[in-house]
Short mmCIF file of C-alpha atoms in Angstrom, two decimals:
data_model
loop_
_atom_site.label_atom_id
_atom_site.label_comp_id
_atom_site.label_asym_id
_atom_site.label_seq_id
_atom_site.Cartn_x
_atom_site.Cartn_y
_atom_site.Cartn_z
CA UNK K 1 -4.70 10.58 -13.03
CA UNK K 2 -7.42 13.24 -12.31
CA UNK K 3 -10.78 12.25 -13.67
CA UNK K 4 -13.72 15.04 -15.15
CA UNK K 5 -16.73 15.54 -13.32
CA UNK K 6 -18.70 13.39 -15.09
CA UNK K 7 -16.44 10.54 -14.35
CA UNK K 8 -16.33 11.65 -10.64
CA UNK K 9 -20.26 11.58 -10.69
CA UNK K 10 -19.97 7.92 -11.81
CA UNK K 11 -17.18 7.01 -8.88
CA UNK K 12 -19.40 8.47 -6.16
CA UNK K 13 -22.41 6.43 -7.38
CA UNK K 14 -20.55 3.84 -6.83
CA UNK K 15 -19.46 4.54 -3.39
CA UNK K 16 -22.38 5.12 -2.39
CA UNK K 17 -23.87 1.42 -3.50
CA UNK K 18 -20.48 -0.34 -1.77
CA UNK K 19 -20.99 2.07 1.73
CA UNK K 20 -24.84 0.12 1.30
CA UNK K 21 -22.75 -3.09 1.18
CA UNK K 22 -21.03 -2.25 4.54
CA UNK K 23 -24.76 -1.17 6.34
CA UNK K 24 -25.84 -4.76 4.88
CA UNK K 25 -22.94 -5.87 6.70
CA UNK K 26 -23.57 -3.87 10.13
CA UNK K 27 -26.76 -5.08 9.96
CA UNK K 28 -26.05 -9.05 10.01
CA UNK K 29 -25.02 -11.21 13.33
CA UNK K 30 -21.57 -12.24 12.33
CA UNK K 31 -21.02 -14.83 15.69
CA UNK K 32 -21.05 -18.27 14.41
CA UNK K 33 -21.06 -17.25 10.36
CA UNK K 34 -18.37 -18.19 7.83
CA UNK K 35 -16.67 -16.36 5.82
CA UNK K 36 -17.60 -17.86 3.15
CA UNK K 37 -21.12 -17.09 4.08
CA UNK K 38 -20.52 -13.42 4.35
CA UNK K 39 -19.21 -13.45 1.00
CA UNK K 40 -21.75 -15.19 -1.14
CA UNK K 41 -24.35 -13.18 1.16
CA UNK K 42 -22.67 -9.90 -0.50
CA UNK K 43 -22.07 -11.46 -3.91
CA UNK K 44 -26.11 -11.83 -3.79
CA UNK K 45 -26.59 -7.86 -3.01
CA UNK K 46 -24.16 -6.61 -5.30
CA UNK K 47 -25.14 -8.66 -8.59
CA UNK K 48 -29.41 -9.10 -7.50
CA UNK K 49 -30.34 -6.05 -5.08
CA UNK K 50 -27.78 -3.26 -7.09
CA UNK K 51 -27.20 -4.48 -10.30
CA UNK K 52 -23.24 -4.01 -10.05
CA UNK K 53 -20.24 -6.14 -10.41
CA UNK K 54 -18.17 -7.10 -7.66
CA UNK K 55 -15.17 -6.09 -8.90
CA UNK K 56 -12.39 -8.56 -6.87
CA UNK K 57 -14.33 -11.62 -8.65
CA UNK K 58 -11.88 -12.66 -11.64
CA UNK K 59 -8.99 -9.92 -11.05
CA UNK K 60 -6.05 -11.90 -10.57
CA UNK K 61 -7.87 -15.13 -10.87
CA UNK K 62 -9.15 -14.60 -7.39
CA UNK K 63 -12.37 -16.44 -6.96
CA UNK K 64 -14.32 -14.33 -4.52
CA UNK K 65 -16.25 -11.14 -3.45
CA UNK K 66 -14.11 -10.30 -0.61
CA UNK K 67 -11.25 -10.61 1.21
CA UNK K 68 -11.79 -11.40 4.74
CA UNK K 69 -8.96 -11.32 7.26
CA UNK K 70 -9.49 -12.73 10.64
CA UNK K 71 -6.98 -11.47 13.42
CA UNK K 72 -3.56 -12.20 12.76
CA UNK K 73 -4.25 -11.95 9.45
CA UNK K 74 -3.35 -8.71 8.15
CA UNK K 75 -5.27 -8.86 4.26
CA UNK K 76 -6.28 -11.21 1.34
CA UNK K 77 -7.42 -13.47 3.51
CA UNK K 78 -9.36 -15.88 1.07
CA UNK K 79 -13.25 -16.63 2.41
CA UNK K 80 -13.82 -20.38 3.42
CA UNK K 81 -16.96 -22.23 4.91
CA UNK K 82 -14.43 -23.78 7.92
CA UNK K 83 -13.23 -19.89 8.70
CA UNK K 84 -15.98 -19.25 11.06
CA UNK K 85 -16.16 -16.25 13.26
CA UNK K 86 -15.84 -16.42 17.12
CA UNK K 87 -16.80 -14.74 19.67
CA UNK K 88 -13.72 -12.20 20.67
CA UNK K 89 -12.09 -12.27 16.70
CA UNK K 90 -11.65 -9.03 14.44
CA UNK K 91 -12.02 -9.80 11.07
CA UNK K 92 -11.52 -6.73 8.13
CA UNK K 93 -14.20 -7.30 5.01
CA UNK K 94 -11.97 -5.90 2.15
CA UNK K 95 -14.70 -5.07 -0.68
CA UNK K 96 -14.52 -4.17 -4.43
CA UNK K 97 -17.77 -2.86 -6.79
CA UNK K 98 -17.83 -1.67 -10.27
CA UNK K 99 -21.19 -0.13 -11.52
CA UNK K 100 -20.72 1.65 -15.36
CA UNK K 101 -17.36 0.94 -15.70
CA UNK K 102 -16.24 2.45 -12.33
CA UNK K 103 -14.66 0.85 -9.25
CA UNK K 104 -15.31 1.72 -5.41
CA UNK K 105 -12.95 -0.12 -2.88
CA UNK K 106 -13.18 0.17 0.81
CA UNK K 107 -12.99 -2.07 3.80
CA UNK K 108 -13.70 -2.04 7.34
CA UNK K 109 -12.88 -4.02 10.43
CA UNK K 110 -15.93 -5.19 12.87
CA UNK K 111 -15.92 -6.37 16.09
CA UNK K 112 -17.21 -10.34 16.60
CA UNK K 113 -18.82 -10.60 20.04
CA UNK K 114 -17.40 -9.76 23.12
CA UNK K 115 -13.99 -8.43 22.05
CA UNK K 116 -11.04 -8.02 24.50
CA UNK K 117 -10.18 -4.05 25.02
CA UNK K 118 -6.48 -4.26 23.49
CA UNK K 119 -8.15 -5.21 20.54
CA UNK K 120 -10.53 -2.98 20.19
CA UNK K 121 -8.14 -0.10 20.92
CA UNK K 122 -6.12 -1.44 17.79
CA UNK K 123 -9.20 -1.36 15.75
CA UNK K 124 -10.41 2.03 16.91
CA UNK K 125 -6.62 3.22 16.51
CA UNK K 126 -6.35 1.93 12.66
CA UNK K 127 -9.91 4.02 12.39
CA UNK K 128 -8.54 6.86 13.81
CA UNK K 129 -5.36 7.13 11.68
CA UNK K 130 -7.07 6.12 8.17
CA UNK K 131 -9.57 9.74 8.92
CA UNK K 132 -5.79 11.66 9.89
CA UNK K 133 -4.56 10.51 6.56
CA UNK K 134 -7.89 11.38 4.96
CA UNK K 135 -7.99 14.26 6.84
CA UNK K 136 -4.79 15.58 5.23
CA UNK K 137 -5.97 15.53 1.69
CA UNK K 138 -6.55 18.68 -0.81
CA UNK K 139 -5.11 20.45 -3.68
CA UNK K 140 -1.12 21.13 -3.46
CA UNK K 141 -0.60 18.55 -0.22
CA UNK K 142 1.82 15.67 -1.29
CA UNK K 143 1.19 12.25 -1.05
CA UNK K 144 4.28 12.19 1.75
CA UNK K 145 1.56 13.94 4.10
CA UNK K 146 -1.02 11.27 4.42
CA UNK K 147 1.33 8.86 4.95
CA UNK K 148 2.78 10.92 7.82
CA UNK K 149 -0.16 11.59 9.70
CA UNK K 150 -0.71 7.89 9.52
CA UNK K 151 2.22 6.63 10.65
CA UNK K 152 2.67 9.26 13.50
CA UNK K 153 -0.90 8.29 14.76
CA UNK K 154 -0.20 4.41 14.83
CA UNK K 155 2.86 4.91 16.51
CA UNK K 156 1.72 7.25 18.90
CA UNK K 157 -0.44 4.44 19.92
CA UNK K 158 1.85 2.21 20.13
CA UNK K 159 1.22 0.09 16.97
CA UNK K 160 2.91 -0.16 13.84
CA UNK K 161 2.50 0.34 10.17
CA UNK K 162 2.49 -2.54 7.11
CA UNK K 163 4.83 -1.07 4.31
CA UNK K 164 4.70 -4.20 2.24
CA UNK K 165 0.52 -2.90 1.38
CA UNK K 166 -0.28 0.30 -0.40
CA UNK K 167 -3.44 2.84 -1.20
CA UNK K 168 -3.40 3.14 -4.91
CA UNK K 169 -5.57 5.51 -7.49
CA UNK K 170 -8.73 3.66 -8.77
CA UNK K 171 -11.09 4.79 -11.61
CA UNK K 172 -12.05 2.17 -14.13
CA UNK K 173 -9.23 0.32 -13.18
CA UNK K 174 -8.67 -1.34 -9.89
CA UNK K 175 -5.48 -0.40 -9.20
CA UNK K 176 -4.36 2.93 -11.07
CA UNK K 177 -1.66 5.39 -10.19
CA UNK K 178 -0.10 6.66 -7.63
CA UNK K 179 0.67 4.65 -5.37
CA UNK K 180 -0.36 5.87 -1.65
CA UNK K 181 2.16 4.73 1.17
CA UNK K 182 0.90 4.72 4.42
CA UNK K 183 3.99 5.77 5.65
CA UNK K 184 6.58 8.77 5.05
CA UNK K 185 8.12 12.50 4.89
CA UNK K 186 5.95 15.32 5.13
CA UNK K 187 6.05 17.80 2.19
CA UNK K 188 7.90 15.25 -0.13
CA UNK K 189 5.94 13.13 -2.89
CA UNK K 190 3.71 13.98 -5.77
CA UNK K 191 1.49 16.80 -5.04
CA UNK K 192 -2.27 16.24 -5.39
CA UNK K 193 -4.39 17.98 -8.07
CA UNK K 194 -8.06 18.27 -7.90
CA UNK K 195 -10.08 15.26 -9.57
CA UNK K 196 -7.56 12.55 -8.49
CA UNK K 197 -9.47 9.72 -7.01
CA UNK K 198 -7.41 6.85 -4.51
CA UNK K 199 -7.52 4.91 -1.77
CA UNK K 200 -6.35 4.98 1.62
CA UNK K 201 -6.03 1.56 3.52
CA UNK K 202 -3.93 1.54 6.61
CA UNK K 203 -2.98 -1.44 7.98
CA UNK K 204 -1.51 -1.17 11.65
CA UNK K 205 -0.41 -4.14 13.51
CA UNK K 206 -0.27 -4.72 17.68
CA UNK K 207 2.90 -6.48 17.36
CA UNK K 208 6.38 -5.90 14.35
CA UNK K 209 5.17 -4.49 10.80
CA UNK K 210 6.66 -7.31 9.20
CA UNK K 211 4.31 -9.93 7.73
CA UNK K 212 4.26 -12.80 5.91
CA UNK K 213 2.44 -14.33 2.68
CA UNK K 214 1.13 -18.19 3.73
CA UNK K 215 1.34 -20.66 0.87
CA UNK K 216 -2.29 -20.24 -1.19
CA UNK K 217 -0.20 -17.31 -2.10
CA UNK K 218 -3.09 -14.61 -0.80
CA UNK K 219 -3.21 -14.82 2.93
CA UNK K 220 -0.81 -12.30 4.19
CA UNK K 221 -0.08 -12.49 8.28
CA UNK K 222 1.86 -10.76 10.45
CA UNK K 223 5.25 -13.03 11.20
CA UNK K 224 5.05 -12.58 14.93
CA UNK K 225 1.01 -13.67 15.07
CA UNK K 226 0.42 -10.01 16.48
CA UNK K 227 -3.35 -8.68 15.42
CA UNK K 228 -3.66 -6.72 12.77
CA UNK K 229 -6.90 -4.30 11.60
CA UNK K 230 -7.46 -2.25 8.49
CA UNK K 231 -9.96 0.23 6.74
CA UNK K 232 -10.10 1.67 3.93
CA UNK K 233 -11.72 4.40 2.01
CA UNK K 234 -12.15 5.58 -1.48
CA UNK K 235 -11.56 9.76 -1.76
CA UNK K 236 -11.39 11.96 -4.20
CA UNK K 237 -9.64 15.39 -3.93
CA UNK K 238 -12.01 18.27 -4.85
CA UNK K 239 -11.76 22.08 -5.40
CA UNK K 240 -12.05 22.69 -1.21
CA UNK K 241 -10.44 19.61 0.32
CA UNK K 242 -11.46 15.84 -0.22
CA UNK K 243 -14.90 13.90 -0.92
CA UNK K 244 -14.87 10.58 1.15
CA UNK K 245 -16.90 8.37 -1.70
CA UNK K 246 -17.48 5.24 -0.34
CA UNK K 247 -18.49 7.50 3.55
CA UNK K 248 -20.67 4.78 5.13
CA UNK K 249 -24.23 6.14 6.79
CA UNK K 250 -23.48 5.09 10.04
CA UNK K 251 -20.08 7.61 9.80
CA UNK K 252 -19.93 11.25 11.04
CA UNK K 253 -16.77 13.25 9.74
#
């Protein structure tokens, strides 16, 4: 589970080429796109401008670049040309890259147009409590820890936490061990040892945490049709405290 510094060196490049994915992102008008456009736009960066692999293409026979979740939708939501985004939607851009045989995830929820303040709050929130899990991370903490600064942030807000959808360790596999809930006790879990690399990927919902998987068998929503926002980051825990790897430039922290 812990990776040597050489393979660490390798992760971070990575990171850094997705977190250029996500200013690529920030930097196009998403009103009146689809999301299928978004995705082949990406798949276009990552294979021509960085020479990488997007990593999501192929694993688990999924078809696509990304996974783009619209509102309700709470992740996997599969891209389509007649999913176009309106003015007032959320929509989370869940993103995968591999570049010499290593694999950055991370995803991040934007705001389409003019967006109503009680979603925005939710979106901000979600923010907010991914950087208090992140925030938690360093040598000896336990994975029970991030989980519980997560949770107590969402529902200090009001919102509540997915259980069904986990962080998970990532190296040159996707998904790795161990498994990070975004939920739980402090001081109980596995404890973390420098050179372990995972994700964490909170997703906090407006309305119930229970959700729903439609019948393509990807989209996940939430069962009452409450919004729902995510983001995600890819860390690694060094010698002093954690290394956010796929930090984005536009982020202070």
């Amino acid at each position: 589970m812990t990776k040597q510094p050489h393979e660490l060196a390798l992760l971070a490049q990575s990171g850094r080429l997705l977190a250029s994915v996500f200013a690529l992102i920030d930097r196009t008008p998403l009103l009146g796109k689809s999301t299928l456009e978004i995705n082949d736009m990406v798949e276009q960066f990552i294979t021509h401008d960085l020479q990488a692999r997007p990593a999501s293409k192929g694993q688990y026979d999924y078809g696509f670049v990304l996974n783009a979740s619209i509102n309700e939708v709470v992740c996997h939501g599969v891209p389509s040309e007649t999913d176009v985004l309106l003015d007032g939607d959320i929509v989370n851009f869940d993103i995968t890259l591999e570049k010499n045989g290593f694999i950055a995830d991370s995803s991040k929820t934007y705001l389409v147009g003019e967006v109503n303040p009680a979603a925005r709050r939710l979106v901000q929130t979600t923010y907010d409590a991914m950087w208090q899990g992140i925030q938690t991370v360093r040598p000896g903490a336990r994975l029970g820890d991030i989980g519980y600064a997560i949770e107590r942030h969402a529902k200090r807000n009001g919102y509540s936490v997915v259980h069904e959808f986990c962080g998970h360790g990532i190296g040159r596999e996707m998904h790795e061990e161990p498994q990070i809930l975004h939920f739980g006790k402090p001081g109980t879990g596995m404890a973390l040892r420098e050179g372990m690399v995972f994700t964490i990927e909170p997703m906090l919902n407006r309305g119930r945490r229970s959700v729903r998987t439609e019948a393509d068998g990807w989209t996940v929503k939430t069962r009452d049709g409450s919004l729902s926002a995510q983001f995600e980051h890819t860390v690694a825990v060094t010698a002093s405290g954690v290394s956010v790897l796929t930090l984005r430039p536009d982020e202070h922290h």
